[in-house]
mmCIF file with all atom_site columns, C-alpha atoms in Angstrom:
data_model
loop_
_atom_site.group_PDB
_atom_site.id
_atom_site.type_symbol
_atom_site.label_atom_id
_atom_site.label_alt_id
_atom_site.label_comp_id
_atom_site.label_asym_id
_atom_site.label_entity_id
_atom_site.label_seq_id
_atom_site.pdbx_PDB_ins_code
_atom_site.Cartn_x
_atom_site.Cartn_y
_atom_site.Cartn_z
_atom_site.occupancy
_atom_site.B_iso_or_equiv
_atom_site.pdbx_formal_charge
_atom_site.auth_seq_id
_atom_site.auth_comp_id
_atom_site.auth_asym_id
_atom_site.auth_atom_id
_atom_site.pdbx_PDB_model_num
ATOM 1   C CA . SER N 1 1   ? 30.576  13.035  -51.931 1.00 0.00 ? 1   SER N CA 1
ATOM 2   C CA . GLU N 1 2   ? 28.010  14.697  -51.053 1.00 0.00 ? 2   GLU N CA 1
ATOM 3   C CA . HIS N 1 3   ? 28.324  12.737  -47.311 1.00 0.00 ? 3   HIS N CA 1
ATOM 4   C CA . SER N 1 4   ? 31.357  13.294  -46.600 1.00 0.00 ? 4   SER N CA 1
ATOM 5   C CA . ASP N 1 5   ? 32.275  14.037  -43.125 1.00 0.00 ? 5   ASP N CA 1
ATOM 6   C CA . PRO N 1 6   ? 29.316  12.967  -39.689 1.00 0.00 ? 6   PRO N CA 1
ATOM 7   C CA . ALA N 1 7   ? 27.784  16.533  -38.454 1.00 0.00 ? 7   ALA N CA 1
ATOM 8   C CA . PRO N 1 8   ? 29.532  17.304  -34.890 1.00 0.00 ? 8   PRO N CA 1
ATOM 9   C CA . PRO N 1 9   ? 27.855  16.644  -32.013 1.00 0.00 ? 9   PRO N CA 1
ATOM 10  C CA . PRO N 1 10  ? 26.433  19.356  -30.197 1.00 0.00 ? 10  PRO N CA 1
ATOM 11  C CA . PRO N 1 11  ? 27.855  21.646  -27.546 1.00 0.00 ? 11  PRO N CA 1
ATOM 12  C CA . THR N 1 12  ? 26.909  20.291  -24.538 1.00 0.00 ? 12  THR N CA 1
ATOM 13  C CA . PRO N 1 13  ? 25.089  22.504  -22.390 1.00 0.00 ? 13  PRO N CA 1
ATOM 14  C CA . GLN N 1 14  ? 26.689  24.877  -19.647 1.00 0.00 ? 14  GLN N CA 1
ATOM 15  C CA . HIS N 1 15  ? 24.298  23.607  -17.000 1.00 0.00 ? 15  HIS N CA 1
ATOM 16  C CA . LEU N 1 16  ? 25.501  19.954  -17.648 1.00 0.00 ? 16  LEU N CA 1
ATOM 17  C CA . VAL N 1 17  ? 29.254  21.015  -17.789 1.00 0.00 ? 17  VAL N CA 1
ATOM 18  C CA . ASP N 1 18  ? 29.889  23.792  -14.003 1.00 0.00 ? 18  ASP N CA 1
ATOM 19  C CA . GLY N 1 19  ? 28.461  21.354  -11.124 1.00 0.00 ? 19  GLY N CA 1
ATOM 20  C CA . GLU N 1 20  ? 27.285  24.475  -9.443  1.00 0.00 ? 20  GLU N CA 1
ATOM 21  C CA . VAL N 1 21  ? 24.430  24.885  -12.455 1.00 0.00 ? 21  VAL N CA 1
ATOM 22  C CA . ALA N 1 22  ? 23.731  21.209  -12.282 1.00 0.00 ? 22  ALA N CA 1
ATOM 23  C CA . SER N 1 23  ? 22.751  20.989  -8.330  1.00 0.00 ? 23  SER N CA 1
ATOM 24  C CA . LYS N 1 24  ? 19.681  23.520  -9.084  1.00 0.00 ? 24  LYS N CA 1
ATOM 25  C CA . MET N 1 25  ? 18.384  21.631  -11.818 1.00 0.00 ? 25  MET N CA 1
ATOM 26  C CA . ALA N 1 26  ? 14.322  20.522  -11.183 1.00 0.00 ? 26  ALA N CA 1
ATOM 27  C CA . GLY N 1 27  ? 14.296  16.828  -9.735  1.00 0.00 ? 27  GLY N CA 1
ATOM 28  C CA . ARG N 1 28  ? 15.235  14.873  -6.233  1.00 0.00 ? 28  ARG N CA 1
ATOM 29  C CA . LYS N 1 29  ? 18.581  15.500  -4.895  1.00 0.00 ? 29  LYS N CA 1
ATOM 30  C CA . GLY N 1 30  ? 20.532  12.954  -3.962  1.00 0.00 ? 30  GLY N CA 1
ATOM 31  C CA . GLY N 1 31  ? 20.290  13.821  -0.554  1.00 0.00 ? 31  GLY N CA 1
ATOM 32  C CA . ASP N 1 32  ? 18.169  12.253  2.463   1.00 0.00 ? 32  ASP N CA 1
ATOM 33  C CA . ARG N 1 33  ? 15.180  10.529  2.137   1.00 0.00 ? 33  ARG N CA 1
ATOM 34  C CA . LYS N 1 34  ? 11.887  10.782  4.422   1.00 0.00 ? 34  LYS N CA 1
ATOM 35  C CA . LYS N 1 35  ? 11.381  7.548   6.095   1.00 0.00 ? 35  LYS N CA 1
ATOM 36  C CA . ALA N 1 36  ? 8.183   6.302   3.692   1.00 0.00 ? 36  ALA N CA 1
ATOM 37  C CA . VAL N 1 37  ? 4.869   5.948   6.200   1.00 0.00 ? 37  VAL N CA 1
ATOM 38  C CA . THR N 1 38  ? 2.696   3.256   5.475   1.00 0.00 ? 38  THR N CA 1
ATOM 39  C CA . ARG N 1 39  ? -0.933  2.820   5.149   1.00 0.00 ? 39  ARG N CA 1
ATOM 40  C CA . SER N 1 40  ? -1.475  1.242   7.952   1.00 0.00 ? 40  SER N CA 1
ATOM 41  C CA . VAL N 1 41  ? 0.467   3.794   10.527  1.00 0.00 ? 41  VAL N CA 1
ATOM 42  C CA . LYS N 1 42  ? -1.415  6.653   9.061   1.00 0.00 ? 42  LYS N CA 1
ATOM 43  C CA . ALA N 1 43  ? -5.191  4.262   9.880   1.00 0.00 ? 43  ALA N CA 1
ATOM 44  C CA . GLY N 1 44  ? -3.560  3.692   12.539  1.00 0.00 ? 44  GLY N CA 1
ATOM 45  C CA . LEU N 1 45  ? -3.966  0.315   12.260  1.00 0.00 ? 45  LEU N CA 1
ATOM 46  C CA . GLN N 1 46  ? -1.928  -2.911  13.097  1.00 0.00 ? 46  GLN N CA 1
ATOM 47  C CA . PHE N 1 47  ? -2.618  -5.490  10.320  1.00 0.00 ? 47  PHE N CA 1
ATOM 48  C CA . PRO N 1 48  ? -1.075  -4.156  6.377   1.00 0.00 ? 48  PRO N CA 1
ATOM 49  C CA . VAL N 1 49  ? -3.162  -2.298  4.558   1.00 0.00 ? 49  VAL N CA 1
ATOM 50  C CA . GLY N 1 50  ? -0.969  -2.516  1.307   1.00 0.00 ? 50  GLY N CA 1
ATOM 51  C CA . ARG N 1 51  ? -1.346  -6.637  1.603   1.00 0.00 ? 51  ARG N CA 1
ATOM 52  C CA . ILE N 1 52  ? -4.977  -6.621  1.851   1.00 0.00 ? 52  ILE N CA 1
ATOM 53  C CA . GLY N 1 53  ? -5.220  -4.364  -0.835  1.00 0.00 ? 53  GLY N CA 1
ATOM 54  C CA . ARG N 1 54  ? -3.376  -6.239  -2.493  1.00 0.00 ? 54  ARG N CA 1
ATOM 55  C CA . TYR N 1 55  ? -4.868  -9.266  -2.714  1.00 0.00 ? 55  TYR N CA 1
ATOM 56  C CA . LEU N 1 56  ? -8.285  -7.315  -3.321  1.00 0.00 ? 56  LEU N CA 1
ATOM 57  C CA . LYS N 1 57  ? -6.999  -6.277  -6.726  1.00 0.00 ? 57  LYS N CA 1
ATOM 58  C CA . LYS N 1 58  ? -5.084  -9.913  -6.975  1.00 0.00 ? 58  LYS N CA 1
ATOM 59  C CA . GLY N 1 59  ? -8.534  -12.303 -6.091  1.00 0.00 ? 59  GLY N CA 1
ATOM 60  C CA . ARG N 1 60  ? -10.628 -10.663 -9.149  1.00 0.00 ? 60  ARG N CA 1
ATOM 61  C CA . TYR N 1 61  ? -13.246 -9.146  -7.129  1.00 0.00 ? 61  TYR N CA 1
ATOM 62  C CA . ALA N 1 62  ? -14.446 -6.388  -8.293  1.00 0.00 ? 62  ALA N CA 1
ATOM 63  C CA . GLN N 1 63  ? -12.673 -4.293  -11.712 1.00 0.00 ? 63  GLN N CA 1
ATOM 64  C CA . ARG N 1 64  ? -11.502 -1.709  -9.242  1.00 0.00 ? 64  ARG N CA 1
ATOM 65  C CA . VAL N 1 65  ? -10.523 -1.004  -6.609  1.00 0.00 ? 65  VAL N CA 1
ATOM 66  C CA . GLY N 1 66  ? -11.239 1.972   -4.099  1.00 0.00 ? 66  GLY N CA 1
ATOM 67  C CA . SER N 1 67  ? -8.423  3.596   -2.377  1.00 0.00 ? 67  SER N CA 1
ATOM 68  C CA . GLY N 1 68  ? -9.900  3.663   1.261   1.00 0.00 ? 68  GLY N CA 1
ATOM 69  C CA . ALA N 1 69  ? -11.662 -0.563  0.572   1.00 0.00 ? 69  ALA N CA 1
ATOM 70  C CA . PRO N 1 70  ? -8.305  -1.933  1.801   1.00 0.00 ? 70  PRO N CA 1
ATOM 71  C CA . VAL N 1 71  ? -8.292  0.608   4.797   1.00 0.00 ? 71  VAL N CA 1
ATOM 72  C CA . TYR N 1 72  ? -11.720 -0.312  5.558   1.00 0.00 ? 72  TYR N CA 1
ATOM 73  C CA . LEU N 1 73  ? -11.153 -3.903  5.571   1.00 0.00 ? 73  LEU N CA 1
ATOM 74  C CA . ALA N 1 74  ? -8.378  -4.150  7.878   1.00 0.00 ? 74  ALA N CA 1
ATOM 75  C CA . ALA N 1 75  ? -10.078 -2.149  10.254  1.00 0.00 ? 75  ALA N CA 1
ATOM 76  C CA . VAL N 1 76  ? -12.918 -4.307  10.504  1.00 0.00 ? 76  VAL N CA 1
ATOM 77  C CA . LEU N 1 77  ? -10.038 -7.453  10.351  1.00 0.00 ? 77  LEU N CA 1
ATOM 78  C CA . GLU N 1 78  ? -8.177  -6.006  12.861  1.00 0.00 ? 78  GLU N CA 1
ATOM 79  C CA . TYR N 1 79  ? -11.369 -5.097  15.177  1.00 0.00 ? 79  TYR N CA 1
ATOM 80  C CA . LEU N 1 80  ? -12.305 -8.918  14.341  1.00 0.00 ? 80  LEU N CA 1
ATOM 81  C CA . ALA N 1 81  ? -9.444  -10.386 15.973  1.00 0.00 ? 81  ALA N CA 1
ATOM 82  C CA . ALA N 1 82  ? -9.778  -8.429  18.798  1.00 0.00 ? 82  ALA N CA 1
ATOM 83  C CA . GLU N 1 83  ? -12.579 -9.067  19.858  1.00 0.00 ? 83  GLU N CA 1
ATOM 84  C CA . VAL N 1 84  ? -11.679 -12.472 19.169  1.00 0.00 ? 84  VAL N CA 1
ATOM 85  C CA . THR N 1 85  ? -8.428  -12.649 20.941  1.00 0.00 ? 85  THR N CA 1
ATOM 86  C CA . THR N 1 86  ? -9.686  -10.616 23.918  1.00 0.00 ? 86  THR N CA 1
ATOM 87  C CA . GLY N 1 87  ? -11.627 -13.608 24.887  1.00 0.00 ? 87  GLY N CA 1
ATOM 88  C CA . LEU N 1 88  ? -15.005 -12.441 25.590  1.00 0.00 ? 88  LEU N CA 1
ATOM 89  C CA . PRO N 1 89  ? -18.172 -15.295 26.596  1.00 0.00 ? 89  PRO N CA 1
ATOM 90  C CA . VAL N 1 90  ? -19.072 -16.931 23.660  1.00 0.00 ? 90  VAL N CA 1
ATOM 91  C CA . ARG N 1 91  ? -22.422 -16.397 23.754  1.00 0.00 ? 91  ARG N CA 1
ATOM 92  C CA . SER N 1 92  ? -24.817 -20.064 24.138  1.00 0.00 ? 92  SER N CA 1
ATOM 93  C CA . CYS N 1 93  ? -27.254 -20.787 21.974  1.00 0.00 ? 93  CYS N CA 1
ATOM 94  C CA . PRO N 1 94  ? -30.475 -21.650 23.698  1.00 0.00 ? 94  PRO N CA 1
ATOM 95  C CA . LEU N 1 95  ? -31.978 -23.863 20.544  1.00 0.00 ? 95  LEU N CA 1
ATOM 96  C CA . LEU N 1 96  ? -28.836 -25.494 20.628  1.00 0.00 ? 96  LEU N CA 1
ATOM 97  C CA . PHE N 1 97  ? -29.370 -26.957 24.393  1.00 0.00 ? 97  PHE N CA 1
ATOM 98  C CA . LEU N 1 98  ? -32.574 -27.744 23.786  1.00 0.00 ? 98  LEU N CA 1
ATOM 99  C CA . SER N 1 99  ? -32.275 -29.683 20.526  1.00 0.00 ? 99  SER N CA 1
ATOM 100 C CA . CYS N 1 100 ? -29.066 -31.661 22.262  1.00 0.00 ? 100 CYS N CA 1
ATOM 101 C CA . SER N 1 101 ? -31.429 -32.141 25.363  1.00 0.00 ? 101 SER N CA 1
ATOM 102 C CA . THR N 1 102 ? -34.756 -33.257 23.705  1.00 0.00 ? 102 THR N CA 1
ATOM 103 C CA . ASP N 1 103 ? -32.417 -35.870 21.158  1.00 0.00 ? 103 ASP N CA 1
ATOM 104 C CA . ASP N 1 104 ? -32.381 -38.038 24.122  1.00 0.00 ? 104 ASP N CA 1
#
């Protein structure tokens, strides 16, 4: 018959056989990996930029979310949180006092 013997497998390339040549192959080597630097650290923020970006995407506020949007929003939220927690005196609204005093 025409299909008596299957074709023999191709020979294994030399760079897969020799350990020396295989170590020179392209790609990441299995050495020490650099520690990942978060976007919060890059921006100098305490608030989680990645989490805020994920919430922006998941909340469907827009079709696309720019890369700077979560960084900016995290900075604004961090600033507002610092303003609240420092305990600055709250401005009293004179109209509120006026309405309270005239309600006698």
